[in-house]
Coordinates of C-alpha atoms and ligand atoms in Angstrom, one line a residue:
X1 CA 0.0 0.0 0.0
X2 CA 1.1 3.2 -1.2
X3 CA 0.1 5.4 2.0
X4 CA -1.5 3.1 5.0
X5 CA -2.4 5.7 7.2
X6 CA -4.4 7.2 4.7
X7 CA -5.6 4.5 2.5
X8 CA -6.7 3.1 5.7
X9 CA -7.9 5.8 8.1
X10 CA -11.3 5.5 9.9
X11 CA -14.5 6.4 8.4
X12 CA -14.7 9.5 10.6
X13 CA -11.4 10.5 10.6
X14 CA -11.5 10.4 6.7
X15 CA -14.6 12.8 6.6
X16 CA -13.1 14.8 8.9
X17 CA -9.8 15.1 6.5
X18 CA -12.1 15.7 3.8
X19 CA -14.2 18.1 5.3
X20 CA -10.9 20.3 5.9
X21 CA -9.6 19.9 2.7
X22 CA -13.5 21.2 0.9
X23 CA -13.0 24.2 3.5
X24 CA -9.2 25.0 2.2
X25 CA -10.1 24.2 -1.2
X26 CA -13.1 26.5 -1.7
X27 CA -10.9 29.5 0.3
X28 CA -8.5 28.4 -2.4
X29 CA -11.0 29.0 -5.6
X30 CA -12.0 31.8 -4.1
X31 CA -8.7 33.5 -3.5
X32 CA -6.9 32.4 -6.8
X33 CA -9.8 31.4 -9.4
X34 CA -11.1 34.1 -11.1
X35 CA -14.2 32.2 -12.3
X36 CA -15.0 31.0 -8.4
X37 CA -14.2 34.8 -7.0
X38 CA -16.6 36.1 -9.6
X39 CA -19.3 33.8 -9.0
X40 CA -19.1 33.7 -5.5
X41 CA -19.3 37.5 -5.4
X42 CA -22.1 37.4 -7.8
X43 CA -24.1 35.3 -5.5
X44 CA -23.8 36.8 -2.5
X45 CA -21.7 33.8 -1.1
X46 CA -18.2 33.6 0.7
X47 CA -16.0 30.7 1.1
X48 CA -16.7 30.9 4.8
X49 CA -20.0 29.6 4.2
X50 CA -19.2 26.5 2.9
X51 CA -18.3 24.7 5.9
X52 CA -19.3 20.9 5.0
X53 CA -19.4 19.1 1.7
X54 CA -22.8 19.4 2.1
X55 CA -22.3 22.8 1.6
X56 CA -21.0 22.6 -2.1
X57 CA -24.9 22.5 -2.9
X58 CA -24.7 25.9 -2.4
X59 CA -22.0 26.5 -5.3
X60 CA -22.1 26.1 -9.3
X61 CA -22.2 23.2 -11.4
X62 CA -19.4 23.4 -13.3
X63 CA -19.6 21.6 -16.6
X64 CA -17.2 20.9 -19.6
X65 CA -19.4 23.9 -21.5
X66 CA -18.8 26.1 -18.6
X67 CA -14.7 26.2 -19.1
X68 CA -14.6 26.4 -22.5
X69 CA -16.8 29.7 -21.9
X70 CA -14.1 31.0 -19.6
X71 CA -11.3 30.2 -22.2
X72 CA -10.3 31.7 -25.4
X73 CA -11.6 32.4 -27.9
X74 CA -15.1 32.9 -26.2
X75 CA -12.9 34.6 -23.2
X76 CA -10.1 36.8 -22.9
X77 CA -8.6 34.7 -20.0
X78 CA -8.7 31.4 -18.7
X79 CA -11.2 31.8 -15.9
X80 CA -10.6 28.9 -14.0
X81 CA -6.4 29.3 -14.4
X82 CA -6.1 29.3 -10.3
X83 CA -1.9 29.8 -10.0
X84 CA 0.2 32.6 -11.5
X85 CA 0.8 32.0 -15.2
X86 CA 5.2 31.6 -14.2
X87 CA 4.1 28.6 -12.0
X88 CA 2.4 26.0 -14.1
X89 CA 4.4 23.3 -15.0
X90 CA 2.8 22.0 -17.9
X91 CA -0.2 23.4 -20.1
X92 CA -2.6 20.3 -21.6
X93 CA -6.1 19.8 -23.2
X94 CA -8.6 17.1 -23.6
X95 CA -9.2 15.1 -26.5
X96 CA -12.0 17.9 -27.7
X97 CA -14.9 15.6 -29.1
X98 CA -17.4 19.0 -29.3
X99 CA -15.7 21.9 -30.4
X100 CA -12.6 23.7 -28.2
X101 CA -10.6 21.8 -26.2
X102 CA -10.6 22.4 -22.3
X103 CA -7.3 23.7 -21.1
X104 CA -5.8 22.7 -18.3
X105 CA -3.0 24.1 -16.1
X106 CA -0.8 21.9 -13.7
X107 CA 1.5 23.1 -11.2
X108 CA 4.4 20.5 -10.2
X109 CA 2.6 20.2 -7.1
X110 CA -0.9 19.0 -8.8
X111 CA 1.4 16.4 -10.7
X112 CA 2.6 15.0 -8.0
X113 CA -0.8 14.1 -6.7
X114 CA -2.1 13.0 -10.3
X115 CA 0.5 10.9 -9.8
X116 CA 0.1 9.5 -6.4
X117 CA -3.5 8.6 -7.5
X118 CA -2.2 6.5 -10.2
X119 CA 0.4 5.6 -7.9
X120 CA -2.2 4.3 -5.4
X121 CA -4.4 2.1 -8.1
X122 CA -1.2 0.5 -9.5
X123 CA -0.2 -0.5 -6.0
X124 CA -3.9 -1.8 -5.4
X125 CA -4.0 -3.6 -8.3
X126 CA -0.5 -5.5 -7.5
X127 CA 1.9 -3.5 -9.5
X128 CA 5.5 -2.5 -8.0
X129 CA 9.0 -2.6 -8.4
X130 CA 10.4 -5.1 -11.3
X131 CA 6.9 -4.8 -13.4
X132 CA 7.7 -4.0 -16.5
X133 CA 4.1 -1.9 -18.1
X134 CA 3.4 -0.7 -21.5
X135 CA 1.0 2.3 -21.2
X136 CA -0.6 2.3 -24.4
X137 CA -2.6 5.4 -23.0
X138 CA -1.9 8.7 -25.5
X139 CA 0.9 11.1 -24.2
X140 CA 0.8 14.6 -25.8
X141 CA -1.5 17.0 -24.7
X142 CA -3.6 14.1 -22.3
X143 CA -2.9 14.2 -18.7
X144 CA -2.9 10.4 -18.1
X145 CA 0.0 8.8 -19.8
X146 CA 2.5 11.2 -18.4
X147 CA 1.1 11.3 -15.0
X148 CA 1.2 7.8 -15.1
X149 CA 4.8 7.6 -15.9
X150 CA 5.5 9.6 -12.9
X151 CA 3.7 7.1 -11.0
X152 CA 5.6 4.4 -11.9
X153 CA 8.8 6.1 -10.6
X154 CA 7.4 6.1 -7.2
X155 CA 6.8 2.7 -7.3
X156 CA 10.2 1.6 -9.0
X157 CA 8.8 0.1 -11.9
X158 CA 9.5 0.4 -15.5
X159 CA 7.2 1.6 -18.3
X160 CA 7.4 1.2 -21.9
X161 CA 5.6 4.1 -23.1
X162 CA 4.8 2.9 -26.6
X163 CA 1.6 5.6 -26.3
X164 CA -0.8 3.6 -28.1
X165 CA -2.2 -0.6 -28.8
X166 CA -0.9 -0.8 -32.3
X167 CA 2.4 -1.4 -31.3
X168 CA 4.9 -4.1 -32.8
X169 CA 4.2 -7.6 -31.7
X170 CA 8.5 -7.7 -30.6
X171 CA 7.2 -5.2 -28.0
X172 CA 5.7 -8.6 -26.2
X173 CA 8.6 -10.5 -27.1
X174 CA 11.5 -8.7 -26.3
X175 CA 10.6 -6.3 -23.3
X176 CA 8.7 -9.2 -21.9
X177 CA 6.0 -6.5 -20.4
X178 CA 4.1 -7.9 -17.1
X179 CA 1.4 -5.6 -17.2
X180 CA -0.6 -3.4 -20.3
X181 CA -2.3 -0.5 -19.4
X182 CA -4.9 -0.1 -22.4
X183 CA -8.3 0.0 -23.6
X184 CA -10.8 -3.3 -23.7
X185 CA -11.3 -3.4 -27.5
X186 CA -7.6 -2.1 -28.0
X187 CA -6.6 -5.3 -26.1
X188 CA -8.7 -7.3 -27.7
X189 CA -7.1 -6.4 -30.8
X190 CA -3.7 -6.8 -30.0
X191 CA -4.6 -10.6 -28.4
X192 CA -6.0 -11.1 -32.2
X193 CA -2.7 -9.5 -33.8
X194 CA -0.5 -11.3 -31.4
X195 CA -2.2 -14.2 -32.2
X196 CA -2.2 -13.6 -36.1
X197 CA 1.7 -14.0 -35.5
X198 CA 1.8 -16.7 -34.0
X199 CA 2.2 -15.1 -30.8
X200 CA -0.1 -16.8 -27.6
X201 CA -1.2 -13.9 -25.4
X202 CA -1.5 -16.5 -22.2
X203 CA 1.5 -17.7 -23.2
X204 CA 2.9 -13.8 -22.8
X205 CA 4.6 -13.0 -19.6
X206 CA 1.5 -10.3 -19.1
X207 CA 0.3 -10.4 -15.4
X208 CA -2.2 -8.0 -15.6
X209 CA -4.5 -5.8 -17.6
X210 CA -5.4 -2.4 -16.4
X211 CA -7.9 -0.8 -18.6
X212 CA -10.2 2.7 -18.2
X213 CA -10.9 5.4 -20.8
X214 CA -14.4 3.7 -21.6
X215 CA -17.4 2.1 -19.5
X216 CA -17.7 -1.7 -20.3
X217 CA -19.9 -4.9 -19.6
X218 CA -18.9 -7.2 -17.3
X219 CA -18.6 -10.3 -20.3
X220 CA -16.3 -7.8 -22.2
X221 CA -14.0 -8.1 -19.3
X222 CA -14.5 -12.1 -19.0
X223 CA -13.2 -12.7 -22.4
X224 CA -10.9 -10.0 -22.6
X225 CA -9.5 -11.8 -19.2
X226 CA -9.7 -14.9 -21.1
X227 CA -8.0 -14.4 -24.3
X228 CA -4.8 -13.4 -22.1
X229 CA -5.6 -15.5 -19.1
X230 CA -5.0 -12.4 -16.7
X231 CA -6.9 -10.5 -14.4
X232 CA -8.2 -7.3 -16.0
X233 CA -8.4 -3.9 -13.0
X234 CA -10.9 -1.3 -14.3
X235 CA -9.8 2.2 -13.9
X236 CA -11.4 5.6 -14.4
X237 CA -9.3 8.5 -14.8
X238 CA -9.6 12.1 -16.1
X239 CA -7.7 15.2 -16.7
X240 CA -10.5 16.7 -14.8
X241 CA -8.4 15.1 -12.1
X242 CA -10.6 11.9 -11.2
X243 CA -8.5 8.7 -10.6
X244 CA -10.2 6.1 -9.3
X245 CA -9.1 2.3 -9.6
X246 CA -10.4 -1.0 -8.8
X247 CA -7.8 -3.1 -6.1
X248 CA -7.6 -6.7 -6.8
X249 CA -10.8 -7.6 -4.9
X250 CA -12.6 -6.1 -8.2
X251 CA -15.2 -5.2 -5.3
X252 CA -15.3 -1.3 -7.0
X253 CA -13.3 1.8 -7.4
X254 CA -11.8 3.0 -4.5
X255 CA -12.2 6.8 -4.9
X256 CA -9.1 8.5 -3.6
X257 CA -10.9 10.8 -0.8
X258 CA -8.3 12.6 0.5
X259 CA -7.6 14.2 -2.9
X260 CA -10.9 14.3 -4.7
X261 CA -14.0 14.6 -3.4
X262 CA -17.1 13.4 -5.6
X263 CA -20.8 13.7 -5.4
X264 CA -23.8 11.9 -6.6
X265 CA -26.4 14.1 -8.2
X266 CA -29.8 13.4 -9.3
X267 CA -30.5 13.9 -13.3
X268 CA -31.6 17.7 -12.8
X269 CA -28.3 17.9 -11.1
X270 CA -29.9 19.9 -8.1
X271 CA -29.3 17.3 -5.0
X272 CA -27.6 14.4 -3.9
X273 CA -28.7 10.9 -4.2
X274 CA -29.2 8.2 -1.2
X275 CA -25.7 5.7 -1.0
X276 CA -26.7 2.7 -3.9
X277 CA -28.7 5.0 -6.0
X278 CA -27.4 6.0 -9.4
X279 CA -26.2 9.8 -9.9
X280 CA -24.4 11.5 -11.7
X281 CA -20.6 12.0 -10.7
X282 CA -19.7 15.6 -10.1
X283 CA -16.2 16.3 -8.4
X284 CA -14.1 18.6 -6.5
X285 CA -10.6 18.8 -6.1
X286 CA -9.3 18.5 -2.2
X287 CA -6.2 20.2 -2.2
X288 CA -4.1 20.1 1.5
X289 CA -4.2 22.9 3.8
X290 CA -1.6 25.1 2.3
X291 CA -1.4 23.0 -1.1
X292 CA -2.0 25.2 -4.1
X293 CA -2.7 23.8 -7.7
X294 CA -3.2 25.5 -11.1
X295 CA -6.8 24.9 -11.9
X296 CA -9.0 24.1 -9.0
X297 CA -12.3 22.5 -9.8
X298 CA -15.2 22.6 -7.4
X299 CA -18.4 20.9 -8.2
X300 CA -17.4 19.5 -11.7
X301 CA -19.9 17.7 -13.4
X302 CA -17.8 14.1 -15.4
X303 CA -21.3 13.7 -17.0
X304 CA -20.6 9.8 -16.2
X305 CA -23.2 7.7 -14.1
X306 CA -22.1 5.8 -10.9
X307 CA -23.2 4.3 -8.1
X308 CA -21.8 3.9 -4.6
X309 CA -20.7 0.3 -3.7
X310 CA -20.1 0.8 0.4
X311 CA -18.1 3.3 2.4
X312 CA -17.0 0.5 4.4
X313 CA -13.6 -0.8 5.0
X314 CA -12.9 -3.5 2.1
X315 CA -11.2 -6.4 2.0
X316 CA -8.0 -5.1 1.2
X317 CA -7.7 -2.9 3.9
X318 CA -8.8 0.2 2.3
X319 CA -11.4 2.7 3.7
X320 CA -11.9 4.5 1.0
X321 CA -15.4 4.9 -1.0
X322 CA -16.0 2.4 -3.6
X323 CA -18.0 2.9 -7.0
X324 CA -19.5 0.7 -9.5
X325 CA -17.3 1.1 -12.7
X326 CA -18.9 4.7 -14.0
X327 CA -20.8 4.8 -17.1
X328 CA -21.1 7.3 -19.4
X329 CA -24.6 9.8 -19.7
X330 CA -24.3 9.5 -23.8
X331 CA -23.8 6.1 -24.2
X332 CA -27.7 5.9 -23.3
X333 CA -30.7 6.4 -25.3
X334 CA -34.8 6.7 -24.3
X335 CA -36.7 4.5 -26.9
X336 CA -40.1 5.3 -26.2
X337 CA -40.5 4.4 -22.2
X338 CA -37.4 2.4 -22.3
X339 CA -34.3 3.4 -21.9
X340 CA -31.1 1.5 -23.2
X341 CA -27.1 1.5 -22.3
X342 CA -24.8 0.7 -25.2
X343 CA -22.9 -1.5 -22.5
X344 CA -26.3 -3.6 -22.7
X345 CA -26.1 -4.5 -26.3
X346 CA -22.3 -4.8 -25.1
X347 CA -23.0 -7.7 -22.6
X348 CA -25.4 -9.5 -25.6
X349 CA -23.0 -9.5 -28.0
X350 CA -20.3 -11.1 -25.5
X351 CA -22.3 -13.7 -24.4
X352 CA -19.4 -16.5 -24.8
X353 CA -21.3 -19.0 -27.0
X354 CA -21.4 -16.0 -29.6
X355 CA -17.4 -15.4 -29.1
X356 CA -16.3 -18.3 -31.1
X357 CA -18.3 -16.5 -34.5
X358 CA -17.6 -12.9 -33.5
X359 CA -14.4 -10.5 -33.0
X360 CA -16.4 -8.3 -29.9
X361 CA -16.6 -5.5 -32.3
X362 CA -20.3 -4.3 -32.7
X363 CA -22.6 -0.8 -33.2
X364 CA -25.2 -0.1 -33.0
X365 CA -27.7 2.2 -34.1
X366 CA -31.5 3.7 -33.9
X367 CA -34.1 4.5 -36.3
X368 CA -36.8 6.7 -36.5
X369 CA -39.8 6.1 -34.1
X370 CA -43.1 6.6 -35.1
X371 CA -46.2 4.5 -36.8
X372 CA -44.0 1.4 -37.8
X373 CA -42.1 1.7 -34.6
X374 CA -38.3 2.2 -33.9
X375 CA -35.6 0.5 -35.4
X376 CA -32.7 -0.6 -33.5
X377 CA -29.5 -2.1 -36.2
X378 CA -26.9 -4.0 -34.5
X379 CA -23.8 -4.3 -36.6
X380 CA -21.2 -7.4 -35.6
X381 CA -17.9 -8.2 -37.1
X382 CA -17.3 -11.7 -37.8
X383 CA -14.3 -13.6 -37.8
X384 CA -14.8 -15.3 -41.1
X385 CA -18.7 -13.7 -42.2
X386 CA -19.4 -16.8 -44.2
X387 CA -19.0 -19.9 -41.1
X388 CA -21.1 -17.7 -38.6
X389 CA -23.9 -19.0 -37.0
X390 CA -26.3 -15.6 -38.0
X391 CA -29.9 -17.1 -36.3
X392 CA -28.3 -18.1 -33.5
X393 CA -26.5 -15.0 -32.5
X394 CA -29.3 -13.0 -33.5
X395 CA -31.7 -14.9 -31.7
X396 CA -29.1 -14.6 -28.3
X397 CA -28.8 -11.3 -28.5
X398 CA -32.7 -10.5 -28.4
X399 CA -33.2 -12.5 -25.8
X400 CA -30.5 -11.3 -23.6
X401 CA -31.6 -7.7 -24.0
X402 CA -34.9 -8.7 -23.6
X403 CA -34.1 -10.4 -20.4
X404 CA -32.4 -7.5 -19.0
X405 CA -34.5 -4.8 -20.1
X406 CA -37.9 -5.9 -19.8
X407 CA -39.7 -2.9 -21.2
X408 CA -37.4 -2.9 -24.0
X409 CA -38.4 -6.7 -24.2
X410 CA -41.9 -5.5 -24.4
X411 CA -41.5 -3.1 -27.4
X412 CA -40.1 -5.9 -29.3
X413 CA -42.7 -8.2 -28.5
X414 CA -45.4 -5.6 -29.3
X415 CA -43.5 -4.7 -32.7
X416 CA -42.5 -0.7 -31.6
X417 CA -39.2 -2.2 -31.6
X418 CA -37.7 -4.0 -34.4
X419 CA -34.1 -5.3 -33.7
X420 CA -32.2 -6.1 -36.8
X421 CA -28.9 -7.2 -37.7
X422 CA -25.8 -6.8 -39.8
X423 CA -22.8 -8.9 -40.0
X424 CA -19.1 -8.1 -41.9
X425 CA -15.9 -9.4 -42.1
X426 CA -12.9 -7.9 -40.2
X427 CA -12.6 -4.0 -40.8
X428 CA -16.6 -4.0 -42.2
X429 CA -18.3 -1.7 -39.3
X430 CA -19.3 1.5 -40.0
X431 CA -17.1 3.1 -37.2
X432 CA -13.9 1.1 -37.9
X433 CA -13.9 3.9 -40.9
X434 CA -13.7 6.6 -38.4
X435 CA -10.7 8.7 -36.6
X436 CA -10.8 9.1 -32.8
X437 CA -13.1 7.2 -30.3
X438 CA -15.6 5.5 -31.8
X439 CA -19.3 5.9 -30.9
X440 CA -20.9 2.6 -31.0
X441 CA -24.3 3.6 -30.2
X442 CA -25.8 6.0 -32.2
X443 CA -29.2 7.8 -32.1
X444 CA -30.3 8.2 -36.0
X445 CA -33.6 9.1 -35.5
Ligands
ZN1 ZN1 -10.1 -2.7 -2.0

């Protein structure tokens, strides 16, 4: 464990420490932040008044929209820059799917805690000195991959920072890697190349799989476990400053609470929802009493969807808060009453008996709605298109949404829903043609 005394401090300790930290923190914003001084001003609030967490009701939601408003070219200034310009260590942006990227300003001090939350999952998950991980996470302008490299230096281990999945298969044999820090599908791709060459993936010296950047089902996990006969640790990281990671009792995320505080909202994003009921994840930084950073964020909402699994002490030892593995608020469309996640056409598609046929890959999208009823076309990539089993993985993967979803069961059988199929060869799906991360449920109507 990378910090016992933290990792494991008492329940009421912990809040206590947290409580502190929201108090500093907000003081912070308010001192340093220009957007948080303006607002608070605005509202007739001071940092005083915000004396529990349950007290950040009181302040904005602040959403991806809401920083890019505060940024060039929309603003003059970075509103939420929180440090003087000559102490930022590094400058970096997200990936940008709508429009301007978010910029974001690190001190060396906020690395070193993006890294000690890294630092902390890897150690959870079994990682330490003599590992050997390729990080197969983007470098440039993202946060992760380089924080995660720092990580690895305080826990004496050695990366290979190949920076993405597509890497050459004498990665695997020469380095001998014991751990890949990737993407599910990405992984799932590289067992297939590896294998392509003649190359086992169980037969690898790979220990472990540690995958994030996208929500997943459950089977996706299985097989992707299976194909390299490993354990694979979920992860959910952001350069918003989220880094939460499962420990090897895959029991949840243990949420770093010293460093990060996070909320559950309700959909209308106005109050918190009871322990086990599923919210939507809006954060704020904790810094330390005394800590400064260079872009504090209060009340940030991930637009992901969690749940909490216990505050209790787990297995391993830890006391920190534990989430289900977050999804994400767009993967998720209403069809009529019904509402569907793309990770539940995810979980049909992997049901194993299917696997044998299919690569994994699949989208997935929606037709109008109306008189003759919505449309719902699942597109699967087949090993070889011509030797797969079409009825039967059809019929598998209607039943098991159906059995999962009842009301979307009940369209079907009541003909609003049609569910129809596609099948191609390797490299055939529609989003296999596109750059960037592919959206494999997509609302067409
Ligand atoms: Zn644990």
């Amino acid at each position: 464990m990378r910090d016992p005394a933290i990792e494991t401090m008492d329940r009421d300790d912990l809040d206590a420490l947290s409580e502190e930290r929201v108090r500093y923190t907000v003081q912070y914003a308010e001192d340093h932040s220009p957007f948080y001084r303006r607002w608070l001003a605005a509202n007739g609030v001071s940092a005083r008044d915000i004396r529990t967490h349950d007290d950040l009701l009181a302040l904005p939601i602040v959403s991806g929209a809401t920083i890019r408003s505060y940024q060039p070219p929309i603003a003059r200034d970075f509103g939420f820059l929180s440090a003087p310009c000559a102490d930022i260590f590094t400058i970096h942006e997200t990936s940008g799917t709508t429009g301007v990227p978010k910029a974001f300003f690190l001190t060396w001090e906020d690395w070193t805690r993006y890294a000690e939350k890294y630092a902390r999952a890897f150690a959870a998950q079994g990682l330490g000195h003599g590992d050997r991980v390729v990080v197969c996470t983007s470098y440039g302008m993202n946060v992760g991959g380089n924080t995660m490299t720092v990580a690895a230096h305080r826990l004496k281990m050695t990366i290979v920072p190949t920076g993405k999945c597509t890497f050459p298969s004498r990665i695997i044999t020469s380095y001998r890697p014991t751990a890949i820090v990737g993407s599910v599908f990405k992984l799932l791709h590289l067992a297939d190349r590896l294998e392509a060459e003649g190359i086992d993936p169980r037969e690898s010296r790979v220990q472990r799989l540690i995958v994030g950047g996208e929500s997943f089902a459950e089977e996706a996990r299985t097989y992707l476990s299976d194909r390299w006969d490993c354990p694979v640790y979920n992860t959910y990281g952001s350069t918003e400053g989220t880094m939460c990671g499962e420990c090897t009792v895959q029991d949840g995320l243990h949420v770093p609470e010293d460093m990060v505080h996070l909320d559950l909202y309700d959909p209308a994003l106005r109050t918190f929802v009871p322990d086990g009921a599923e919210g939507r994840i809006v954060l704020s930084h904790l810094l330390p009493v005394g800590g400064r950073s260079g872009m504090v964020l209060l009340n940030y909402d991930s637009e992901d969807v969690t749940s909490i699994v216990s505050r209790e002490r787990c297995a391993c030892g830890r006391s920190h808060l534990r989430i289900r593995p977050p999804g994400r608020e767009n993967d998720r469309l209403a069809i009529g009453m019904a509402r569907l996640d793309r990770t539940e056409i995810e979980r049909a598609v992997f049901a194993p008996e299917n696997m044998a046929d299919l690569t994994g890959e699949y989208e997935a999208f929606l037709y109008g709605e109306g008189d003759a009823g919505a449309v719902l076309r699942i597109g699967l990539e087949c090993r070889d298109p011509g030797a797969c089993d079409r009825r039967a993985i059809s019929g598998r993967i209607v039943e098991t949404l159906a059995a999962h979803n009842p009301l979307l069961g009940s369209m079907q059988a009541g003909s609003e829903l049609r569910v129809l199929f596609s099948f191609t060869g390797p490299g055939g799906l529609e989003l296999q043609q596109i750059k960037g991360r592919p959206k494999r449920l997509v609302d067409r109507r």
